Amino acid sequence: MPATVIIGTQWGDEGKGKVVDLLAADADVVVRFHGGNNAGHTLVVNGEKTVLNLVPAGVLHPGRICMLGPGVVIDPEILVGEIEALRARGYLAEDRWLRVSDQAHLILPYHRAIDNARERMRGAGSIGTTGRGIGPAYEDKMARTGIRVGDLFDEVGFREALERNVREKNAHLQGLLGEAPLAFEEILARAAAYRERLRPFVTDTGAELRAALAGGRRVLLEGAQGMMLDVDHGTYPFVTSSNCVAGAAAAGAGVPPRAIERVVGIAKAYTTRVGGGPFPTELTDALGDRLRADGDEYGATTGRPRRCGWFDAVVVRQAVVLSAVDQLALTKLDVLTGIDPLRICTAYDLAGRRLELPPAGGRAWERLTPQYEELPGWRESLAGARTLDDLPANARRYVDRLQSLVGVPAALVSIGAQRDQTIRVRALS
Ligand code: IMP
């Protein structure tokens, strides 16, 4: 049974959580394959809000196996807290429903300290990271000095590796970043507590996942962030430290690429981004404020206000091309109600050249001008719509135009946070 990958097609916060939650109803296993607790899903089920930073959105369906794959970076403090919060609400009743890769790298306190200190030093040129230590943890992984989840269970080896790392990081923190050093014994003691709390969940998730696929189980591979935050293909250096394209799912989850059959791209009906970096269709006026207010565009992880702007077909087109997106899930269409006219960016102009896809280099982003097309808006509420035909004619026209501009049909249109506020156009998986 092949796997489906779900990715964000913009700068993250497209509403992947709601879509994964919907698709998880028909899945057996849901796997996060990259990123860490820089991600945040806000899910509303039966009027109750749940924010998830690490555990896949499938966890709200009892019995689903949720996995954190080798490509994820895990802050044990956050994971333990999330498990406890879920249990307190009656979710995750059985240990075997959560599987944590022994190959995933740990985010430790020095990663957070370095992330935040660097951002402070960068001042106005900061990336605007989530401050969760994501970049420094991936740096250690690539430098081959990182400590993995499985290392927690080799107490002697763990102590040695941690001691070496804390020594090196403290030299960095004090010498280069002007920060106070961290106490090794304190980090060690906390890690020991997490070891026991995490023990029941830690396993070779790749092997379990491959066995699940071989056994005909239905698998969802849940991406975090979005295409334009991809470390190679996004707006570098204003990106996250992992690959967010569908191609990353195979390596990050530990399955062969051929196991992936379908890619669902999540796109918001307008565009948002948190943190610094290029954003051609950004609205810095009252309309941007209105989108932020109506769309509740504040980071689920950090609470930061998101920058808001028009739908950018160039960006989503790039995600479609790079990840071979088969179907779109279009979210938050309801937020556009009452805005008239609406604009869509169809291409960029770069020194007289028309670009249908984004430029590769950093500097070009500063010099391009978005090319817009205007569409009439609608005033009617979308609340009761359950089919495309229920939509006001102009909302329908907007959806049709987005689909044709990015070249992929929408299989689902979301018109509110609740599970039932969804128009299902065709089967998604
Ligand atoms: P980092 O991933 O914390 O290093 O942050 C790098 C950039 O990615 C910053 O601009 C963050 O705001 C952005 N970012 C990271 N995770 C998310 C996410 O889940 N949604 C939206 N933006 C994110």
CSV table of C-alpha atoms and ligand atoms in Angstrom, one decimal:
chain,number,residue,atom,x,y,z
A,1,MET,CA,0.0,0.0,0.0
A,2,PRO,CA,1.7,3.3,-1.1
A,3,ALA,CA,2.1,6.4,1.1
A,4,THR,CA,0.6,9.9,0.7
A,5,VAL,CA,2.8,12.9,1.5
A,6,ILE,CA,1.3,16.1,2.7
A,7,ILE,CA,3.3,19.3,2.3
A,8,GLY,CA,2.8,23.0,2.7
A,9,THR,CA,3.1,24.9,-0.6
A,10,GLN,CA,3.8,28.4,0.8
A,11,TRP,CA,5.7,29.6,3.9
A,12,GLY,CA,4.1,27.3,6.4
A,13,ASP,CA,0.9,27.7,8.4
A,14,GLU,CA,-1.3,26.6,5.5
A,15,GLY,CA,-3.6,24.6,7.7
A,16,LYS,CA,-1.8,21.2,7.3
A,17,GLY,CA,-3.0,20.2,10.7
A,18,LYS,CA,-6.7,20.2,9.9
A,19,VAL,CA,-6.1,18.4,6.6
A,20,VAL,CA,-3.9,15.7,8.2
A,21,ASP,CA,-6.6,15.3,10.9
A,22,LEU,CA,-9.2,14.8,8.2
A,23,LEU,CA,-7.1,12.3,6.2
A,24,ALA,CA,-6.1,10.5,9.3
A,25,ALA,CA,-9.6,9.2,9.7
A,26,ASP,CA,-8.8,6.8,6.8
A,27,ALA,CA,-5.2,6.2,7.6
A,28,ASP,CA,-3.4,3.7,9.9
A,29,VAL,CA,-0.1,5.4,10.4
A,30,VAL,CA,0.8,9.2,10.4
A,31,VAL,CA,4.5,10.1,10.3
A,32,ARG,CA,6.3,13.4,10.8
A,33,PHE,CA,9.5,13.3,8.8
A,34,HIS,CA,11.3,16.6,9.4
A,35,GLY,CA,11.4,19.7,11.5
A,36,GLY,CA,10.6,19.9,15.2
A,37,ASN,CA,8.7,22.0,17.6
A,38,ASN,CA,9.1,25.0,15.3
A,39,ALA,CA,5.9,23.7,13.8
A,40,GLY,CA,2.5,24.2,15.4
A,41,HIS,CA,-0.9,22.8,14.4
A,42,THR,CA,-4.0,24.2,15.9
A,43,LEU,CA,-6.8,21.7,15.7
A,44,VAL,CA,-10.4,22.2,16.6
A,45,VAL,CA,-12.4,19.1,17.2
A,46,ASN,CA,-15.9,19.3,18.8
A,47,GLY,CA,-15.2,22.9,19.6
A,48,GLU,CA,-12.1,22.0,21.6
A,49,LYS,CA,-8.8,23.5,20.6
A,50,THR,CA,-5.6,21.4,20.6
A,51,VAL,CA,-2.2,22.7,19.7
A,52,LEU,CA,0.4,20.2,18.6
A,53,ASN,CA,4.1,20.9,18.0
A,54,LEU,CA,5.6,17.5,17.6
A,55,VAL,CA,3.1,14.7,17.7
A,56,PRO,CA,1.5,14.2,14.3
A,57,ALA,CA,-2.0,15.6,13.8
A,58,GLY,CA,-3.4,12.0,13.5
A,59,VAL,CA,-3.2,11.6,17.2
A,60,LEU,CA,-6.8,12.9,17.7
A,61,HIS,CA,-8.0,9.7,16.1
A,62,PRO,CA,-7.7,6.9,18.7
A,63,GLY,CA,-5.8,3.9,17.4
A,64,ARG,CA,-3.8,5.6,14.8
A,65,ILE,CA,-0.1,5.0,15.0
A,66,CYS,CA,1.7,8.3,15.1
A,67,MET,CA,5.5,8.3,14.4
A,68,LEU,CA,8.3,10.8,14.7
A,69,GLY,CA,10.7,9.7,12.1
A,70,PRO,CA,14.6,9.9,11.9
A,71,GLY,CA,14.5,13.2,10.1
A,72,VAL,CA,12.7,15.0,13.0
A,73,VAL,CA,14.6,16.9,15.7
A,74,ILE,CA,13.1,16.3,19.1
A,75,ASP,CA,13.2,18.5,22.2
A,76,PRO,CA,12.5,15.9,24.9
A,77,GLU,CA,11.0,18.5,27.3
A,78,ILE,CA,8.4,19.5,24.7
A,79,LEU,CA,7.6,15.9,23.7
A,80,VAL,CA,7.1,14.8,27.2
A,81,GLY,CA,4.9,17.8,27.9
A,82,GLU,CA,2.8,17.2,24.8
A,83,ILE,CA,2.3,13.5,25.6
A,84,GLU,CA,1.1,14.5,29.1
A,85,ALA,CA,-1.2,17.2,27.8
A,86,LEU,CA,-2.7,14.7,25.2
A,87,ARG,CA,-3.1,12.0,27.9
A,88,ALA,CA,-4.9,14.5,30.2
A,89,ARG,CA,-7.4,15.0,27.4
A,90,GLY,CA,-8.0,11.3,26.9
A,91,TYR,CA,-5.9,10.9,23.8
A,92,LEU,CA,-2.9,8.6,23.3
A,93,ALA,CA,-4.4,6.0,25.6
A,94,GLU,CA,-2.0,3.3,24.6
A,95,ASP,CA,1.8,3.7,24.4
A,96,ARG,CA,2.0,1.8,21.2
A,97,TRP,CA,0.1,4.6,19.4
A,98,LEU,CA,3.2,6.8,19.6
A,99,ARG,CA,6.5,5.7,18.1
A,100,VAL,CA,9.6,7.8,18.3
A,101,SER,CA,12.6,7.2,16.2
A,102,ASP,CA,15.8,6.2,18.0
A,103,GLN,CA,17.7,7.9,15.1
A,104,ALA,CA,16.0,11.3,15.5
A,105,HIS,CA,18.3,14.0,16.9
A,106,LEU,CA,17.8,15.6,20.3
A,107,ILE,CA,17.3,19.4,20.7
A,108,LEU,CA,19.1,20.2,24.0
A,109,PRO,CA,19.2,23.4,26.0
A,110,TYR,CA,22.4,24.7,24.3
A,111,HIS,CA,20.7,24.5,20.9
A,112,ARG,CA,18.0,26.9,22.1
A,113,ALA,CA,20.5,29.2,23.8
A,114,ILE,CA,22.6,29.4,20.6
A,115,ASP,CA,19.5,30.0,18.4
A,116,ASN,CA,18.3,32.9,20.5
A,117,ALA,CA,21.7,34.4,21.1
A,118,ARG,CA,22.5,34.4,17.4
A,119,GLU,CA,19.2,36.0,16.5
A,120,ARG,CA,19.8,38.7,19.0
A,121,MET,CA,23.3,39.3,17.5
A,122,ARG,CA,21.8,39.5,14.0
A,123,GLY,CA,19.6,42.4,15.1
A,124,ALA,CA,17.6,43.9,12.2
A,125,GLY,CA,18.9,41.2,9.9
A,126,SER,CA,17.6,38.3,12.0
A,127,ILE,CA,15.9,35.3,10.4
A,128,GLY,CA,13.1,35.5,12.9
A,129,THR,CA,13.5,31.9,13.9
A,130,THR,CA,11.1,30.3,16.3
A,131,GLY,CA,13.9,30.2,18.9
A,132,ARG,CA,13.4,26.5,19.5
A,133,GLY,CA,17.0,25.5,18.7
A,134,ILE,CA,16.1,23.9,15.3
A,135,GLY,CA,19.0,25.2,13.3
A,136,PRO,CA,21.7,24.5,15.9
A,137,ALA,CA,20.4,21.0,16.3
A,138,TYR,CA,20.5,20.2,12.6
A,139,GLU,CA,24.0,21.8,12.5
A,140,ASP,CA,25.2,19.2,15.0
A,141,LYS,CA,23.5,16.4,13.1
A,142,MET,CA,25.3,17.4,9.9
A,143,ALA,CA,28.6,18.0,11.8
A,144,ARG,CA,28.2,14.5,13.2
A,145,THR,CA,28.4,15.7,16.8
A,146,GLY,CA,24.7,15.5,17.5
A,147,ILE,CA,23.1,13.2,20.1
A,148,ARG,CA,20.2,11.0,19.0
A,149,VAL,CA,17.2,9.8,20.9
A,150,GLY,CA,18.6,6.3,21.0
A,151,ASP,CA,21.8,7.6,22.7
A,152,LEU,CA,19.7,8.5,25.8
A,153,PHE,CA,19.6,4.8,26.6
A,154,ASP,CA,23.4,4.3,26.7
A,155,GLU,CA,24.0,6.2,29.9
A,156,VAL,CA,27.7,6.2,29.8
A,157,GLY,CA,28.0,7.1,26.1
A,158,PHE,CA,25.3,9.8,26.6
A,159,ARG,CA,27.1,11.4,29.5
A,160,GLU,CA,30.4,11.5,27.5
A,161,ALA,CA,28.8,13.0,24.4
A,162,LEU,CA,26.9,15.5,26.4
A,163,GLU,CA,29.9,16.6,28.4
A,164,ARG,CA,31.9,17.1,25.2
A,165,ASN,CA,29.1,19.0,23.6
A,166,VAL,CA,28.3,21.2,26.6
A,167,ARG,CA,32.1,22.1,26.9
A,168,GLU,CA,32.2,23.1,23.2
A,169,LYS,CA,28.9,25.0,23.3
A,170,ASN,CA,29.7,26.9,26.4
A,171,ALA,CA,33.0,28.1,24.8
A,172,HIS,CA,30.9,29.2,21.8
A,173,LEU,CA,28.2,30.8,24.0
A,174,GLN,CA,30.6,32.7,26.2
A,175,GLY,CA,33.4,33.4,23.7
A,176,LEU,CA,31.5,34.4,20.6
A,177,LEU,CA,28.0,35.1,21.7
A,178,GLY,CA,28.6,36.8,25.0
A,179,GLU,CA,26.1,34.5,26.8
A,180,ALA,CA,26.3,32.8,30.2
A,181,PRO,CA,27.5,29.1,30.2
A,182,LEU,CA,25.0,26.3,30.8
A,183,ALA,CA,25.3,23.8,33.7
A,184,PHE,CA,26.2,20.3,32.4
A,185,GLU,CA,24.9,18.5,35.5
A,186,GLU,CA,21.5,20.2,35.2
A,187,ILE,CA,21.1,19.2,31.6
A,188,LEU,CA,22.2,15.6,32.4
A,189,ALA,CA,19.8,15.3,35.3
A,190,ARG,CA,16.9,16.5,33.2
A,191,ALA,CA,17.8,14.2,30.3
A,192,ALA,CA,17.8,11.3,32.8
A,193,ALA,CA,14.2,12.1,33.7
A,194,TYR,CA,13.1,12.2,30.1
A,195,ARG,CA,14.8,8.9,29.4
A,196,GLU,CA,12.3,7.0,31.5
A,197,ARG,CA,9.3,9.0,30.3
A,198,LEU,CA,10.2,8.4,26.6
A,199,ARG,CA,11.4,4.8,26.9
A,200,PRO,CA,8.0,3.2,26.0
A,201,PHE,CA,7.9,5.0,22.7
A,202,VAL,CA,11.4,4.8,21.3
A,203,THR,CA,12.0,2.3,18.5
A,204,ASP,CA,13.3,1.8,15.0
A,205,THR,CA,10.4,3.6,13.4
A,206,GLY,CA,11.8,3.1,9.9
A,207,ALA,CA,11.6,-0.6,10.2
A,208,GLU,CA,8.1,-0.5,11.7
A,209,LEU,CA,7.0,1.8,9.0
A,210,ARG,CA,8.4,-0.3,6.2
A,211,ALA,CA,6.7,-3.3,7.7
A,212,ALA,CA,3.4,-1.4,7.9
A,213,LEU,CA,3.7,-0.5,4.2
A,214,ALA,CA,4.5,-4.1,3.3
A,215,GLY,CA,1.4,-5.1,5.3
A,216,GLY,CA,-0.9,-2.9,3.3
A,217,ARG,CA,-1.3,-0.2,6.0
A,218,ARG,CA,-2.3,3.3,4.8
A,219,VAL,CA,0.4,5.7,5.6
A,220,LEU,CA,0.4,9.5,5.7
A,221,LEU,CA,3.7,11.4,5.7
A,222,GLU,CA,3.1,14.7,7.3
A,223,GLY,CA,5.3,17.6,6.3
A,224,ALA,CA,5.9,20.7,8.5
A,225,GLN,CA,6.6,24.3,7.5
A,226,GLY,CA,6.3,25.0,3.8
A,227,MET,CA,8.0,24.8,0.4
A,228,MET,CA,9.4,28.3,0.6
A,229,LEU,CA,11.0,27.6,3.9
A,230,ASP,CA,12.9,24.6,2.5
A,231,VAL,CA,16.6,25.0,3.2
A,232,ASP,CA,17.6,24.4,-0.5
A,233,HIS,CA,14.6,25.6,-2.4
A,234,GLY,CA,13.2,28.3,-0.3
A,235,THR,CA,14.1,32.0,0.2
A,236,TYR,CA,17.5,31.2,1.7
A,237,PRO,CA,18.8,32.3,4.2
A,238,PHE,CA,15.3,33.1,5.5
A,239,VAL,CA,14.3,29.4,5.7
A,240,THR,CA,14.2,26.6,8.2
A,241,SER,CA,17.0,24.1,8.5
A,242,SER,CA,15.4,21.1,6.9
A,243,ASN,CA,14.0,20.1,3.5
A,244,CYS,CA,10.3,20.7,3.2
A,245,VAL,CA,9.7,19.3,-0.3
A,246,ALA,CA,7.9,16.0,-0.7
A,247,GLY,CA,11.3,14.4,-1.7
A,248,ALA,CA,12.4,14.8,1.9
A,249,ALA,CA,9.7,12.5,3.1
A,250,ALA,CA,11.4,9.3,2.0
A,251,ALA,CA,14.7,10.1,3.7
A,252,GLY,CA,13.1,11.6,6.8
A,253,ALA,CA,10.7,8.8,7.4
A,254,GLY,CA,13.0,6.0,6.2
A,255,VAL,CA,11.0,4.6,3.3
A,256,PRO,CA,12.0,4.2,-0.3
A,257,PRO,CA,10.8,7.0,-2.7
A,258,ARG,CA,8.8,4.5,-4.6
A,259,ALA,CA,6.6,3.9,-1.6
A,260,ILE,CA,5.2,7.4,-2.2
A,261,GLU,CA,2.3,7.5,-4.6
A,262,ARG,CA,0.5,10.6,-3.9
A,263,VAL,CA,1.4,14.2,-2.9
A,264,VAL,CA,-1.2,16.5,-1.4
A,265,GLY,CA,-0.2,20.2,-1.3
A,266,ILE,CA,-1.9,22.5,1.2
A,267,ALA,CA,-2.4,26.1,0.1
A,268,LYS,CA,-4.0,28.9,2.0
A,269,ALA,CA,-6.4,31.0,-0.1
A,270,TYR,CA,-4.1,34.0,0.6
A,271,THR,CA,-0.5,34.0,1.8
A,272,THR,CA,1.2,34.4,5.2
A,273,ARG,CA,4.7,34.2,6.5
A,274,VAL,CA,6.2,34.6,10.0
A,275,GLY,CA,9.7,35.9,10.5
A,276,GLY,CA,11.9,37.8,8.1
A,277,GLY,CA,12.6,37.4,4.4
A,278,PRO,CA,11.1,38.1,1.0
A,279,PHE,CA,7.3,38.2,0.6
A,280,PRO,CA,6.4,39.8,-2.7
A,281,THR,CA,2.6,39.9,-2.2
A,282,GLU,CA,2.7,41.2,1.4
A,283,LEU,CA,0.0,43.7,2.4
A,284,THR,CA,1.4,46.2,5.0
A,285,ASP,CA,-1.8,48.2,5.0
A,286,ALA,CA,-5.2,47.9,6.7
A,287,LEU,CA,-6.1,45.0,4.4
A,288,GLY,CA,-3.2,43.0,5.7
A,289,ASP,CA,-4.4,43.8,9.3
A,290,ARG,CA,-7.8,42.6,8.4
A,291,LEU,CA,-6.6,39.3,7.0
A,292,ARG,CA,-4.5,38.8,10.2
A,293,ALA,CA,-7.5,39.5,12.4
A,294,ASP,CA,-10.1,37.6,10.4
A,295,GLY,CA,-7.8,34.6,9.8
A,296,ASP,CA,-6.4,34.7,13.3
A,297,GLU,CA,-3.0,34.8,11.8
A,298,TYR,CA,-0.8,34.5,14.9
A,299,GLY,CA,1.8,31.7,15.2
A,300,ALA,CA,0.6,28.6,16.9
A,301,THR,CA,4.1,28.1,18.3
A,302,THR,CA,5.3,31.6,19.2
A,303,GLY,CA,2.1,33.7,19.1
A,304,ARG,CA,3.9,36.1,16.7
A,305,PRO,CA,1.7,38.0,14.3
A,306,ARG,CA,2.0,36.6,10.8
A,307,ARG,CA,2.7,38.8,7.8
A,308,CYS,CA,-0.3,38.6,5.4
A,309,GLY,CA,-0.8,39.2,1.7
A,310,TRP,CA,-2.5,38.1,-1.6
A,311,PHE,CA,-2.4,34.6,-2.9
A,312,ASP,CA,0.9,34.1,-4.8
A,313,ALA,CA,0.5,31.6,-7.6
A,314,VAL,CA,4.2,31.7,-8.5
A,315,VAL,CA,5.1,30.3,-5.1
A,316,VAL,CA,2.4,27.5,-5.1
A,317,ARG,CA,3.3,26.7,-8.7
A,318,GLN,CA,6.9,26.1,-7.6
A,319,ALA,CA,5.7,23.8,-4.8
A,320,VAL,CA,3.6,21.9,-7.4
A,321,VAL,CA,6.6,21.5,-9.7
A,322,LEU,CA,9.2,20.5,-7.0
A,323,SER,CA,7.0,18.1,-5.2
A,324,ALA,CA,4.8,16.8,-8.1
A,325,VAL,CA,1.7,17.8,-6.1
A,326,ASP,CA,-1.3,15.8,-7.4
A,327,GLN,CA,-4.0,17.5,-5.5
A,328,LEU,CA,-4.5,20.7,-3.6
A,329,ALA,CA,-6.2,21.3,-0.3
A,330,LEU,CA,-7.2,24.9,-0.3
A,331,THR,CA,-7.7,26.4,3.2
A,332,LYS,CA,-9.3,29.4,4.8
A,333,LEU,CA,-11.3,30.5,1.8
A,334,ASP,CA,-13.9,31.9,4.3
A,335,VAL,CA,-11.4,34.6,5.5
A,336,LEU,CA,-11.6,36.3,2.1
A,337,THR,CA,-15.4,36.9,2.4
A,338,GLY,CA,-16.1,40.6,2.2
A,339,ILE,CA,-12.9,41.7,0.5
A,340,ASP,CA,-13.7,43.1,-3.0
A,341,PRO,CA,-11.9,43.1,-5.3
A,342,LEU,CA,-9.5,40.2,-4.7
A,343,ARG,CA,-6.1,40.1,-6.2
A,344,ILE,CA,-4.0,37.1,-7.2
A,345,CYS,CA,-0.3,37.3,-8.1
A,346,THR,CA,0.0,35.4,-11.4
A,347,ALA,CA,3.7,36.1,-12.2
A,348,TYR,CA,6.7,38.2,-11.2
A,349,ASP,CA,8.4,40.9,-13.3
A,350,LEU,CA,12.1,40.9,-12.9
A,351,ALA,CA,13.7,43.8,-14.9
A,352,GLY,CA,11.2,43.4,-17.7
A,353,ARG,CA,11.3,39.6,-17.7
A,354,ARG,CA,8.2,37.7,-16.8
A,355,LEU,CA,8.8,34.9,-14.2
A,356,GLU,CA,6.2,32.1,-13.8
A,357,LEU,CA,8.4,30.4,-11.2
A,358,PRO,CA,10.5,32.1,-8.4
A,359,PRO,CA,14.1,33.1,-8.9
A,360,ALA,CA,16.7,30.8,-7.3
A,361,GLY,CA,19.0,33.5,-5.9
A,362,GLY,CA,18.5,35.8,-2.9
A,363,ARG,CA,19.1,39.2,-4.5
A,364,ALA,CA,16.5,38.8,-7.2
A,365,TRP,CA,13.8,38.6,-4.7
A,366,GLU,CA,14.4,42.2,-3.7
A,367,ARG,CA,14.1,43.4,-7.3
A,368,LEU,CA,10.9,41.7,-8.5
A,369,THR,CA,7.4,43.1,-8.8
A,370,PRO,CA,4.4,40.9,-8.5
A,371,GLN,CA,2.0,41.0,-11.4
A,372,TYR,CA,-1.6,40.9,-10.3
A,373,GLU,CA,-5.0,39.9,-11.7
A,374,GLU,CA,-8.2,41.2,-10.1
A,375,LEU,CA,-11.2,39.1,-9.4
A,376,PRO,CA,-14.6,40.2,-7.9
A,377,GLY,CA,-15.1,39.2,-4.3
A,378,TRP,CA,-18.2,37.9,-2.5
A,379,ARG,CA,-20.1,39.1,0.6
A,380,GLU,CA,-22.2,36.0,1.3
A,381,SER,CA,-21.1,33.7,4.2
A,382,LEU,CA,-19.6,30.4,3.2
A,383,ALA,CA,-20.5,28.8,6.4
A,384,GLY,CA,-23.1,26.3,5.1
A,385,ALA,CA,-21.3,25.3,1.9
A,386,ARG,CA,-20.6,21.6,1.6
A,387,THR,CA,-20.2,21.4,-2.2
A,388,LEU,CA,-18.5,23.7,-4.7
A,389,ASP,CA,-22.0,24.4,-6.1
A,390,ASP,CA,-23.0,25.9,-2.7
A,391,LEU,CA,-20.4,28.6,-3.0
A,392,PRO,CA,-21.3,32.1,-4.1
A,393,ALA,CA,-20.4,32.4,-7.9
A,394,ASN,CA,-17.4,34.7,-7.2
A,395,ALA,CA,-16.0,32.4,-4.6
A,396,ARG,CA,-16.3,29.5,-7.0
A,397,ARG,CA,-14.6,31.6,-9.7
A,398,TYR,CA,-11.8,32.4,-7.3
A,399,VAL,CA,-11.2,28.7,-6.6
A,400,ASP,CA,-11.3,27.8,-10.3
A,401,ARG,CA,-8.8,30.5,-11.1
A,402,LEU,CA,-6.4,29.4,-8.4
A,403,GLN,CA,-6.6,25.9,-9.7
A,404,SER,CA,-5.9,26.8,-13.3
A,405,LEU,CA,-3.0,29.2,-12.3
A,406,VAL,CA,-1.2,26.5,-10.3
A,407,GLY,CA,-2.2,23.7,-12.6
A,408,VAL,CA,-3.6,21.3,-10.0
A,409,PRO,CA,-7.2,20.6,-9.0
A,410,ALA,CA,-8.4,21.2,-5.4
A,411,ALA,CA,-9.6,18.0,-3.8
A,412,LEU,CA,-10.7,19.8,-0.7
A,413,VAL,CA,-11.7,23.4,0.2
A,414,SER,CA,-11.7,24.4,3.9
A,415,ILE,CA,-14.1,27.1,5.0
A,416,GLY,CA,-13.5,27.0,8.8
A,417,ALA,CA,-11.5,25.4,11.5
A,418,GLN,CA,-14.0,22.6,12.4
A,419,ARG,CA,-13.8,19.2,10.7
A,420,ASP,CA,-17.2,19.6,9.1
A,421,GLN,CA,-16.4,23.0,7.6
A,422,THR,CA,-15.0,21.4,4.6
A,423,ILE,CA,-16.0,21.0,1.0
A,424,ARG,CA,-14.8,17.6,-0.3
A,425,VAL,CA,-14.5,17.9,-4.0
A,426,ARG,CA,-12.9,14.5,-4.7
A,427,ALA,CA,-11.3,11.7,-2.7
A,428,LEU,CA,-7.9,12.8,-1.3
A,429,SER,CA,-6.3,9.4,-0.6
B,1,IMP,P1,13.3,28.0,12.6
B,1,IMP,O1,12.7,26.8,11.9
B,1,IMP,O2,12.9,28.1,14.0
B,1,IMP,O3,14.8,28.0,12.5
B,1,IMP,O4,12.9,29.3,11.9
B,1,IMP,C1,13.3,29.6,10.5
B,1,IMP,C2,12.2,30.3,9.8
B,1,IMP,O5,11.1,29.4,9.5
B,1,IMP,C3,11.5,31.5,10.5
B,1,IMP,O6,11.1,32.5,9.5
B,1,IMP,C4,10.3,30.9,11.1
B,1,IMP,O7,9.3,31.8,11.4
B,1,IMP,C5,9.9,29.9,10.0
B,1,IMP,N1,9.1,28.7,10.5
B,1,IMP,C6,9.6,27.6,11.2
B,1,IMP,N2,8.6,26.8,11.4
B,1,IMP,C7,7.5,27.3,11.0
B,1,IMP,C8,6.2,26.9,10.9
B,1,IMP,O8,5.8,25.8,11.3
B,1,IMP,N3,5.3,27.7,10.3
B,1,IMP,C9,5.7,28.9,9.8
B,1,IMP,N4,6.9,29.4,9.8
B,1,IMP,C10,7.8,28.6,10.4
